PDB file of C-alpha atoms in Angstrom:
ATOM      1  CA  MET A   5      89.132 136.944 108.667  1.00 49.00           C
ATOM      2  CA  LYS A   6      89.036 135.356 111.942  1.00 54.00           C
ATOM      3  CA  ILE A   7      86.679 132.521 111.031  1.00 51.00           C
ATOM      4  CA  ILE A   8      88.926 131.517 108.384  1.00 51.00           C
ATOM      5  CA  ALA A   9      92.140 131.288 110.628  1.00 52.00           C
ATOM      6  CA  VAL A  10      90.122 128.902 112.908  1.00 49.00           C
ATOM      7  CA  TYR A  11      89.512 126.553 109.626  1.00 46.00           C
ATOM      8  CA  LEU A  12      92.782 126.883 108.254  1.00 47.00           C
ATOM      9  CA  LYS A  13      94.077 125.463 111.850  1.00 50.00           C
ATOM     10  CA  LYS A  14      91.947 122.564 111.764  1.00 45.00           C
ATOM     11  CA  PHE A  15      93.130 121.502 108.110  1.00 42.00           C
ATOM     12  CA  LYS A  16      96.585 121.878 109.174  1.00 45.00           C
ATOM     13  CA  ARG A  17      96.726 118.679 110.974  1.00 41.00           C
ATOM     14  CA  THR A  18      98.937 116.129 109.707  1.00 33.00           C
ATOM     15  CA  MET A  19      97.356 113.282 107.666  1.00 39.00           C
ATOM     16  CA  LYS A  20      96.842 110.166 109.587  1.00 47.00           C
ATOM     17  CA  SER A  21      97.594 106.936 108.008  1.00 60.00           C
ATOM     18  CA  MET A  22      94.688 105.424 106.089  1.00 64.00           C
ATOM     19  CA  GLN A  23      94.181 102.973 108.457  1.00 66.00           C
ATOM     20  CA  GLU A  24      93.005 105.837 110.982  1.00 70.00           C
ATOM     21  CA  GLU A  25      91.407 107.620 108.398  1.00 81.00           C
ATOM     22  CA  ILE A  26      88.877 104.761 107.798  1.00 88.00           C
ATOM     23  CA  ASN A  27      86.379 104.287 110.163  1.00 90.00           C
ATOM     24  CA  SER A  28      86.731 100.261 111.204  1.00 89.00           C
ATOM     25  CA  ALA A  29      83.273  99.719 112.357  1.00 92.00           C
ATOM     26  CA  THR A  30      81.491 101.196 109.211  1.00 93.00           C
ATOM     27  CA  LEU A  31      83.799  98.985 107.166  1.00 91.00           C
ATOM     28  CA  GLU A  32      82.876  95.957 109.016  1.00 92.00           C
ATOM     29  CA  THR A  33      79.305  96.799 108.777  1.00 94.00           C
ATOM     30  CA  LEU A  34      79.520  97.331 104.998  1.00 93.00           C
ATOM     31  CA  LEU A  35      81.517  94.300 104.608  1.00 92.00           C
ATOM     32  CA  GLN A  36      78.687  92.230 106.483  1.00 94.00           C
ATOM     33  CA  HIS A  37      76.365  93.313 103.464  1.00 95.00           C
ATOM     34  CA  MET A  38      78.791  93.161 100.497  1.00 95.00           C
ATOM     35  CA  SER A  39      81.713  91.413  99.441  1.00 93.00           C
ATOM     36  CA  LYS A  40      85.344  93.057  99.502  1.00 92.00           C
ATOM     37  CA  ASP A  41      85.183  93.335  95.592  1.00 93.00           C
ATOM     38  CA  ASP A  42      81.950  95.409  95.675  1.00 95.00           C
ATOM     39  CA  TYR A  43      83.352  97.539  98.197  1.00 94.00           C
ATOM     40  CA  LEU A  44      86.354  98.196  96.172  1.00 93.00           C
ATOM     41  CA  GLU A  45      83.895  98.770  92.929  1.00 94.00           C
ATOM     42  CA  LEU A  46      82.498 101.174  95.491  1.00 95.00           C
ATOM     43  CA  VAL A  47      85.684 102.966  96.365  1.00 95.00           C
ATOM     44  CA  LYS A  48      86.440 103.286  93.118  1.00 94.00           C
ATOM     45  CA  GLU A  49      83.736 104.916  92.170  1.00 95.00           C
ATOM     46  CA  PHE A  50      84.078 107.284  94.992  1.00 96.00           C
ATOM     47  CA  VAL A  51      87.404 107.960  93.861  1.00 95.00           C
ATOM     48  CA  LEU A  52      86.506 108.974  90.201  1.00 94.00           C
ATOM     49  CA  ASN A  53      83.248 110.838  91.528  1.00 95.00           C
ATOM     50  CA  THR A  54      85.281 112.920  93.887  1.00 95.00           C
ATOM     51  CA  GLU A  55      88.041 113.564  91.151  1.00 93.00           C
ATOM     52  CA  LEU A  56      85.009 115.084  89.211  1.00 94.00           C
ATOM     53  CA  GLN A  57      83.513 116.960  92.364  1.00 95.00           C
ATOM     54  CA  LEU A  58      86.912 118.776  92.624  1.00 93.00           C
ATOM     55  CA  GLN A  59      86.899 119.840  88.880  1.00 93.00           C
ATOM     56  CA  ASN A  60      83.380 121.149  89.707  1.00 92.00           C
ATOM     57  CA  ILE A  61      84.303 122.993  92.874  1.00 92.00           C
ATOM     58  CA  HIS A  62      87.212 124.550  90.566  1.00 89.00           C
ATOM     59  CA  TYR A  63      85.055 125.600  87.802  1.00 91.00           C
ATOM     60  CA  ASN A  64      81.969 126.908  90.150  1.00 89.00           C
ATOM     61  CA  ALA A  65      84.283 128.458  92.370  1.00 86.00           C
ATOM     62  CA  PHE A  66      85.888 130.531  89.495  1.00 84.00           C
ATOM     63  CA  ARG A  67      82.282 131.449  88.231  1.00 85.00           C
ATOM     64  CA  ALA A  68      81.404 132.631  91.767  1.00 85.00           C
ATOM     65  CA  GLU A  69      78.694 129.946  91.915  1.00 88.00           C
ATOM     66  CA  SER A  70      78.637 129.575  95.756  1.00 88.00           C
ATOM     67  CA  GLN A  71      75.847 127.440  96.137  1.00 91.00           C
ATOM     68  CA  ALA A  72      76.963 124.867  93.551  1.00 93.00           C
ATOM     69  CA  VAL A  73      80.353 124.743  95.404  1.00 92.00           C
ATOM     70  CA  ILE A  74      78.824 123.730  98.710  1.00 93.00           C
ATOM     71  CA  ARG A  75      76.427 121.384  96.711  1.00 95.00           C
ATOM     72  CA  ALA A  76      79.904 119.273  95.631  1.00 96.00           C
ATOM     73  CA  VAL A  77      81.423 119.729  98.837  1.00 95.00           C
ATOM     74  CA  HIS A  78      78.596 118.285 100.464  1.00 96.00           C
ATOM     75  CA  SER A  79      78.193 115.344  98.079  1.00 97.00           C
ATOM     76  CA  ILE A  80      82.134 114.433  98.856  1.00 97.00           C
ATOM     77  CA  LYS A  81      80.954 114.795 102.784  1.00 97.00           C
ATOM     78  CA  GLY A  82      78.203 112.595 102.486  1.00 97.00           C
ATOM     79  CA  ASN A  83      79.958 109.686 100.180  1.00 97.00           C
ATOM     80  CA  ALA A  84      82.998 109.865 102.265  1.00 97.00           C
ATOM     81  CA  ILE A  85      80.822 109.074 105.299  1.00 96.00           C
ATOM     82  CA  SER A  86      79.134 106.437 103.672  1.00 96.00           C
ATOM     83  CA  LEU A  87      81.979 104.269 102.869  1.00 96.00           C
ATOM     84  CA  GLY A  88      83.698 105.072 106.213  1.00 95.00           C
ATOM     85  CA  PHE A  89      86.261 107.739 105.490  1.00 95.00           C
ATOM     86  CA  ASP A  90      85.632 110.061 108.714  1.00 93.00           C
ATOM     87  CA  LEU A  91      88.325 112.142 107.714  1.00 90.00           C
ATOM     88  CA  LEU A  92      87.535 113.118 104.390  1.00 93.00           C
ATOM     89  CA  SER A  93      83.974 113.550 105.400  1.00 95.00           C
ATOM     90  CA  HIS A  94      84.792 116.043 108.487  1.00 93.00           C
ATOM     91  CA  GLN A  95      87.063 118.038 106.314  1.00 91.00           C
ATOM     92  CA  SER A  96      84.301 118.551 104.069  1.00 94.00           C
ATOM     93  CA  ALA A  97      81.844 119.509 106.612  1.00 94.00           C
ATOM     94  CA  GLU A  98      84.606 121.782 108.093  1.00 91.00           C
ATOM     95  CA  PHE A  99      84.822 123.415 104.608  1.00 91.00           C
ATOM     96  CA  GLU A 100      81.325 123.411 103.971  1.00 92.00           C
ATOM     97  CA  LYS A 101      80.457 125.320 106.956  1.00 91.00           C
ATOM     98  CA  ALA A 102      82.956 127.878 106.266  1.00 88.00           C
ATOM     99  CA  LEU A 103      81.734 128.344 102.818  1.00 88.00           C
ATOM    100  CA  LYS A 104      78.285 128.796 104.464  1.00 88.00           C
ATOM    101  CA  GLU A 105      79.757 131.301 106.715  1.00 85.00           C
ATOM    102  CA  THR A 106      82.004 133.474 104.790  1.00 80.00           C
ATOM    103  CA  GLU A 107      82.750 133.942 100.911  1.00 75.00           C
ATOM    104  CA  ILE A 108      85.508 132.295  99.895  1.00 73.00           C
ATOM    105  CA  LYS A 109      87.905 132.929  96.773  1.00 74.00           C
ATOM    106  CA  THR A 110      89.637 130.153  94.918  1.00 71.00           C
ATOM    107  CA  ASN A 111      92.736 131.606  95.626  1.00 69.00           C
ATOM    108  CA  SER A 112      92.305 132.059  99.817  1.00 79.00           C
ATOM    109  CA  ALA A 113      94.207 129.841 101.784  1.00 83.00           C
ATOM    110  CA  ILE A 114      91.452 127.821 103.072  1.00 82.00           C
ATOM    111  CA  PHE A 115      90.358 126.878  99.959  1.00 85.00           C
ATOM    112  CA  VAL A 116      93.816 125.792  98.433  1.00 86.00           C
ATOM    113  CA  GLN A 117      94.037 123.650 101.684  1.00 88.00           C
ATOM    114  CA  TYR A 118      90.641 122.166 101.488  1.00 89.00           C
ATOM    115  CA  ILE A 119      91.358 121.169  98.033  1.00 89.00           C
ATOM    116  CA  SER A 120      95.210 119.848  98.718  1.00 90.00           C
ATOM    117  CA  ALA A 121      93.492 117.879 101.808  1.00 89.00           C
ATOM    118  CA  ILE A 122      90.807 116.177  99.523  1.00 90.00           C
ATOM    119  CA  ALA A 123      93.467 115.408  96.647  1.00 89.00           C
ATOM    120  CA  LYS A 124      96.065 113.953  99.150  1.00 89.00           C
ATOM    121  CA  SER A 125      93.327 111.673 100.756  1.00 88.00           C
ATOM    122  CA  ILE A 126      92.167 110.647  97.372  1.00 90.00           C
ATOM    123  CA  GLU A 127      95.823 109.629  96.449  1.00 88.00           C
ATOM    124  CA  ASN A 128      96.005 107.892  99.934  1.00 87.00           C
ATOM    125  CA  LEU A 129      93.140 106.068  98.987  1.00 88.00           C
ATOM    126  CA  VAL A 130      94.447 104.906  95.614  1.00 89.00           C
ATOM    127  CA  ASP A 131      97.431 103.713  97.385  1.00 86.00           C
ATOM    128  CA  TYR A 132      95.925 102.060 100.169  1.00 86.00           C
ATOM    129  CA  PHE A 133      93.471 100.008  97.693  1.00 87.00           C
ATOM    130  CA  ASN A 134      95.828  99.547  95.113  1.00 86.00           C
ATOM    131  CA  ILE A 135      93.510 101.382  92.587  1.00 85.00           C
ATOM    132  CA  ASP A 136      95.206 101.358  89.176  1.00 75.00           C
ATOM    133  CA  ASP A 137      92.274 101.260  87.104  1.00 61.00           C
ATOM    134  CA  ARG A 138      90.088 104.193  88.034  1.00 49.00           C
ATOM    135  CA  ARG A 139      90.118 105.629  84.700  1.00 52.00           C
ATOM    136  CA  ARG A 140      87.795 103.068  83.011  1.00 43.00           C
ATOM    137  CA  PHE A 141      84.376 104.208  85.055  1.00 39.00           C
TER     138      PHE A 141
END
C-alpha cells in the first residue's frame, strides 16, 4: 500500500502548460528531419493510437491481464518520448514501474489517476495542436 501512495503523489502534480510538457530540443530535432505537417500527422496518429491503447488498458485490466496492460503503457511511454512529450512519457514510466511492482486493480486510485492524467494530456495535445480530424485515421 505504501508504494501506491508514493506513486499517487507523483501523479497528483498539476498539469503544466503544453509548452512545458513538450521537450523543445526533441521537437527541434524532429523538425530538422521532417516538415511541420508531417510532425502534426505523427501527433494525430499518436493521439489516436493512445486513445486505442487506453481502451486496451481498460479491457486487459478488467481481464486481469497485467502483462498486456504493461505492454500498452510501455507503448504509450515510448511513443510519447519519441515525439517529445516528456511528461506523458514520465507518467507512463511511473505507472509501468508501479504495475511491475504491485498488483493494481482497475478501481485503485493509482489506476484511475493514471488513466485520467493520460486522457487529460491527450485532450491538451488535441487543443494545443488544434487536432479536429483525428477520427479519420
